[in-house]
XYZ file of C-alpha atoms in Angstrom:
367
model
C 95.257 52.643 68.497
C 97.716 51.650 71.182
C 100.533 53.411 69.354
C 98.431 56.597 69.078
C 97.550 56.427 72.753
C 101.203 56.006 73.645
C 102.140 59.072 71.601
C 99.423 61.073 73.292
C 100.600 60.026 76.734
C 104.205 60.839 75.863
C 103.154 64.246 74.588
C 101.221 64.936 77.779
C 104.143 63.770 79.914
C 106.534 65.930 77.913
C 104.311 68.978 78.298
C 103.987 68.307 82.022
C 107.760 68.000 82.429
C 108.338 71.207 80.439
C 105.808 73.086 82.564
C 107.341 71.727 85.769
C 110.840 72.659 84.619
C 109.639 76.150 83.748
C 107.987 76.674 87.140
C 111.001 75.298 88.997
C 113.948 76.769 87.113
C 113.063 79.558 84.668
C 115.093 82.725 85.467
C 113.118 85.540 87.131
C 114.260 89.047 88.123
C 113.466 88.601 91.825
C 115.784 87.044 94.387
C 113.396 86.753 97.344
C 114.555 87.160 100.938
C 112.788 85.204 103.696
C 110.999 87.262 106.323
C 108.198 86.874 108.850
C 105.391 89.429 108.574
C 103.223 90.207 111.591
C 100.007 88.200 111.736
C 97.321 89.979 109.726
C 94.564 91.048 112.108
C 92.462 92.407 109.256
C 89.963 95.240 109.576
C 89.582 95.190 113.342
C 90.064 97.667 116.167
C 91.023 101.080 114.819
C 90.446 99.778 111.268
C 86.901 98.448 111.783
C 84.949 98.661 108.498
C 82.722 101.682 107.863
C 81.114 103.464 104.918
C 82.282 107.042 105.496
C 83.745 107.330 101.991
C 80.401 106.520 100.427
C 79.811 110.271 100.718
C 82.835 110.985 98.504
C 82.351 112.588 95.116
C 84.816 113.155 92.304
C 86.108 115.753 89.870
C 86.413 114.391 86.333
C 89.886 114.964 84.906
C 89.254 115.792 81.242
C 90.910 112.698 79.784
C 93.760 112.446 82.293
C 94.007 109.715 84.929
C 95.874 108.571 88.004
C 96.377 111.626 90.261
C 98.911 109.750 92.412
C 99.674 112.770 94.617
C 98.204 116.240 95.042
C 99.322 119.547 96.502
C 97.747 122.934 97.170
C 99.256 125.680 95.021
C 99.781 129.342 95.984
C 96.831 130.294 93.776
C 94.445 128.050 95.751
C 94.229 125.430 92.998
C 94.974 121.743 93.436
C 97.966 120.429 91.490
C 98.018 116.711 90.666
C 100.722 114.408 89.270
C 99.140 112.431 86.447
C 99.776 109.098 84.769
C 100.551 110.675 81.384
C 103.427 112.713 82.820
C 101.700 116.057 83.287
C 101.043 118.182 86.344
C 97.401 119.180 86.118
C 96.084 122.400 87.675
C 92.534 121.873 88.983
C 90.587 124.923 90.235
C 88.844 124.136 93.503
C 85.638 126.046 92.809
C 85.022 125.288 89.178
C 86.803 126.608 86.138
C 88.955 125.137 83.439
C 91.566 122.518 84.199
C 94.901 123.164 82.487
C 98.170 121.349 82.035
C 100.596 123.244 84.248
C 103.727 121.292 83.291
C 104.975 118.369 81.202
C 107.470 116.449 83.310
C 108.216 113.471 81.048
C 108.098 110.078 82.736
C 105.704 109.419 85.617
C 105.459 112.107 88.329
C 104.415 110.784 91.731
C 105.000 112.780 94.924
C 104.499 116.552 94.630
C 105.023 119.327 97.199
C 104.688 123.123 96.922
C 107.675 125.341 97.676
C 107.484 128.845 99.207
C 108.495 130.535 95.924
C 105.460 129.157 94.072
C 107.277 126.285 92.419
C 106.854 122.578 93.108
C 109.230 119.729 93.785
C 108.263 116.444 92.124
C 109.448 112.868 92.568
C 109.421 111.492 89.039
C 109.581 107.695 89.111
C 111.298 107.539 85.738
C 113.642 110.543 85.786
C 114.410 111.562 89.377
C 113.758 114.581 91.599
C 112.534 117.612 89.650
C 111.556 121.209 90.284
C 108.656 122.734 88.381
C 108.939 126.525 88.268
C 105.924 128.881 88.424
C 105.991 129.256 84.634
C 105.713 125.466 84.200
C 109.307 124.905 83.150
C 110.976 121.798 84.591
C 114.505 121.452 85.978
C 116.279 118.354 87.243
C 117.463 118.473 90.856
C 118.704 114.920 91.433
C 119.015 112.041 88.976
C 121.882 110.125 90.589
C 122.957 109.133 94.085
C 126.536 108.067 94.808
C 127.116 107.762 91.064
C 124.145 105.462 90.483
C 121.052 106.618 88.566
C 117.827 106.997 90.497
C 115.494 104.220 89.391
C 112.289 104.892 91.293
C 111.881 108.293 92.962
C 108.573 108.028 94.793
C 107.424 110.615 97.350
C 108.773 113.938 98.570
C 108.517 116.271 101.570
C 110.028 119.700 102.194
C 111.276 120.989 105.556
C 110.957 124.689 106.441
C 114.727 125.166 106.202
C 114.575 124.083 102.544
C 115.864 120.552 102.889
C 114.049 118.124 100.600
C 113.407 114.556 101.713
C 112.424 111.947 99.167
C 112.265 108.199 98.809
C 113.756 105.915 96.217
C 111.305 103.043 96.479
C 113.632 100.573 94.773
C 117.223 100.787 93.618
C 116.751 97.510 91.743
C 113.329 97.506 90.081
C 113.113 100.757 88.182
C 109.760 101.980 86.937
C 111.198 102.544 83.465
C 112.778 99.082 83.287
C 109.968 96.837 84.476
C 106.809 98.067 82.799
C 105.725 100.927 85.045
C 105.338 101.940 88.660
C 102.806 99.294 89.666
C 104.606 96.425 87.950
C 107.993 97.300 89.449
C 106.467 97.805 92.907
C 104.998 94.296 92.800
C 108.432 92.872 91.991
C 110.153 94.746 94.807
C 107.502 93.805 97.353
C 107.669 90.151 96.289
C 111.448 90.142 96.673
C 111.493 92.021 100.023
C 115.202 92.616 99.529
C 115.643 95.960 101.301
C 116.271 97.842 98.043
C 114.863 101.212 99.129
C 116.348 104.496 100.361
C 115.333 107.642 102.224
C 117.295 110.585 100.806
C 117.969 114.178 101.850
C 118.730 116.901 99.296
C 120.254 120.307 100.104
C 119.172 122.744 97.358
C 121.703 125.405 98.419
C 124.690 123.120 97.816
C 123.082 120.691 95.383
C 124.252 117.747 97.491
C 122.236 114.651 98.331
C 122.860 112.054 101.019
C 121.391 108.716 102.055
C 119.525 108.999 105.358
C 118.227 105.424 105.641
C 118.883 102.366 103.502
C 117.786 98.746 103.487
C 114.100 99.718 103.384
C 111.395 97.595 101.788
C 109.723 99.796 99.228
C 109.800 103.087 101.144
C 106.995 105.175 99.743
C 105.326 108.144 101.447
C 107.316 110.698 103.436
C 106.154 113.721 105.457
C 107.768 116.200 107.863
C 106.048 117.023 111.152
C 104.700 120.513 111.792
C 107.281 121.099 114.533
C 110.092 119.911 112.211
C 111.301 117.455 114.846
C 110.831 114.271 112.827
C 109.563 112.796 109.611
C 107.466 109.738 108.846
C 108.162 107.175 106.132
C 105.748 104.532 104.834
C 107.601 101.244 104.384
C 105.056 99.714 102.032
C 106.650 96.272 101.756
C 106.628 95.785 105.545
C 103.136 97.189 106.300
C 104.488 99.845 108.658
C 105.282 103.506 109.303
C 108.760 104.571 110.436
C 109.662 107.686 112.420
C 113.021 109.360 111.791
C 114.161 112.060 114.194
C 115.465 115.264 112.605
C 116.165 117.065 115.898
C 116.188 116.581 119.643
C 117.865 113.931 121.811
C 117.089 111.134 119.334
C 118.322 113.031 116.273
C 119.535 110.743 113.497
C 117.767 107.633 114.786
C 114.668 105.840 113.548
C 111.975 103.678 115.097
C 108.823 101.840 114.091
C 105.892 104.143 114.810
C 102.979 102.034 113.538
C 103.254 98.356 112.648
C 101.020 95.642 111.224
C 98.830 97.809 109.058
C 95.915 95.988 107.389
C 97.053 97.144 103.953
C 99.946 98.523 101.936
C 100.650 102.127 103.013
C 101.362 104.478 100.125
C 101.740 108.271 100.413
C 101.909 110.213 103.661
C 100.649 113.802 103.619
C 100.862 116.299 106.463
C 97.340 117.371 107.392
C 95.892 119.887 109.822
C 96.210 119.909 113.620
C 99.159 117.540 113.682
C 97.505 114.870 111.550
C 99.228 112.718 108.930
C 97.107 111.173 106.164
C 98.012 107.773 104.729
C 96.443 105.952 101.825
C 96.218 102.164 102.158
C 96.428 101.466 98.460
C 95.377 97.802 98.763
C 94.655 95.265 101.513
C 97.286 92.718 102.429
C 97.498 89.561 100.340
C 97.089 86.275 102.194
C 99.206 84.296 99.724
C 102.127 86.734 99.968
C 102.076 86.538 103.750
C 101.879 82.739 103.723
C 104.936 82.302 101.496
C 106.960 85.160 102.985
C 109.385 82.702 104.588
C 109.733 80.585 101.430
C 111.858 82.355 98.815
C 111.670 79.433 96.402
C 107.856 79.512 96.325
C 107.930 83.266 95.720
C 110.064 82.615 92.643
C 107.513 80.072 91.479
C 104.764 82.659 91.915
C 106.684 85.050 89.680
C 106.835 82.364 86.965
C 103.073 81.980 86.896
C 101.098 83.636 84.085
C 100.446 87.281 84.903
C 96.735 86.734 85.534
C 97.507 84.123 88.225
C 99.980 86.259 90.212
C 98.872 88.197 93.293
C 97.554 91.635 92.401
C 96.083 94.537 94.369
C 92.506 93.935 95.452
C 89.983 96.744 95.018
C 89.742 98.803 98.181
C 89.053 102.405 99.258
C 90.799 103.062 102.564
C 92.592 106.060 104.067
C 93.599 106.776 107.648
C 94.856 109.721 109.686
C 97.368 109.256 112.512
C 99.278 111.495 114.900
C 102.975 111.582 115.692
C 102.535 108.955 118.396
C 101.120 106.434 115.947
C 97.513 106.662 117.146
C 94.874 106.192 114.455
C 92.676 109.304 114.565
C 90.429 108.707 111.557
C 89.574 105.605 109.539
C 87.789 106.201 106.231
C 86.483 103.367 104.083
C 84.064 102.591 101.288
C 82.974 98.937 101.184
C 81.944 99.411 97.549
C 85.476 100.597 96.633
C 84.096 103.127 94.139
C 87.479 104.884 94.131
C 90.053 102.083 94.500
C 93.824 102.291 94.900
C 93.756 105.357 97.157
C 97.309 106.575 97.676
C 96.838 109.496 100.072
C 94.940 112.649 100.950
C 95.271 116.426 100.881
C 93.490 117.982 103.855
C 92.087 121.513 103.529
C 89.875 123.312 106.074
C 86.648 122.332 104.307
C 87.502 119.354 102.159
C 89.640 116.239 101.919
C 90.969 115.404 98.448
C 91.966 111.783 97.816
C 94.762 110.793 95.465
C 94.581 107.578 93.425
C 96.961 105.369 91.486
C 94.538 105.017 88.601
C 91.172 106.306 87.410
C 89.960 109.390 85.454
C 88.856 111.322 88.532
C 89.999 113.163 91.658
C 87.844 112.008 94.596
C 87.013 114.338 97.472
C 84.809 114.399 100.537
C 83.466 117.440 102.378
C 84.775 117.423 105.930
C 81.271 117.947 107.275
C 80.745 114.278 106.368
C 83.659 113.227 108.594
C 82.151 114.538 111.819
């Protein structure tokens, strides 16, 4: 009996040591960098909870899911980048939904061009152009000789220049199990792996505008073409980069300490910018932000124990001075993981990372 008990205790001790060794030393892909996030003030002030989005409804997507970004086409239809790699054309006033294009990979940001085509940030393949007939051409798949690993959002200036983000040069969507999985790795590392890029279609050249960003995501150009905004998801903030004027070529923090992770930015009406807060901030991530070793330990935990996005439905509108103009929430989170919004005169469409629907809310409900 004593011998059996001893064996049992040795087995338990061995298992404990193996588990401890795994948690302390097993190789992980992240190499976390210490940083100090601003203190989370939660849903207070301009972000006070409300139930405005309870009035939202949804268009079912005929078996497709995850309209991560949406754009208004020249025919008045809504075009959405879907999880299965297609661009879906969705008539606004009823009618049959059709697959407009097959991009391959995972299309994210989408913007209409004056000639009726679209430019698409494909997280797996790079920056693409989808022509009016649905054919797809590659615009950019490398920068400075390195392949693009995570093209994310895109914006087009009136002079034709295309701005887009590479959310991570290290954790590619194709290499780490998809866009969500790779984003979680990059945000956990906080290693400044992201880029803001500028592409000149006339010459076919592309340059780095900003580097060292922590998961740069949404990008949008102002109506007056003086500046653009970039959502730095991993740092809970919005950056402003000047395209013209006395501050041309410089950047500044426009809006800091957001209560969630900002995703897409879409130019709205009357000088508004719409931002989806895809998930609220995570208390554990903030607590261990200054402890790289503990963040490695977190990555070694079983998947179900690691921090993951909490269900939330939250979108905001801001102006170019960083003032929050509108704050839309649904405490029931019926449409979680909101990434952004497309504002039309009568309706606000909401993009989502997942889900077999395209939410929308009539603007009469916002007044």
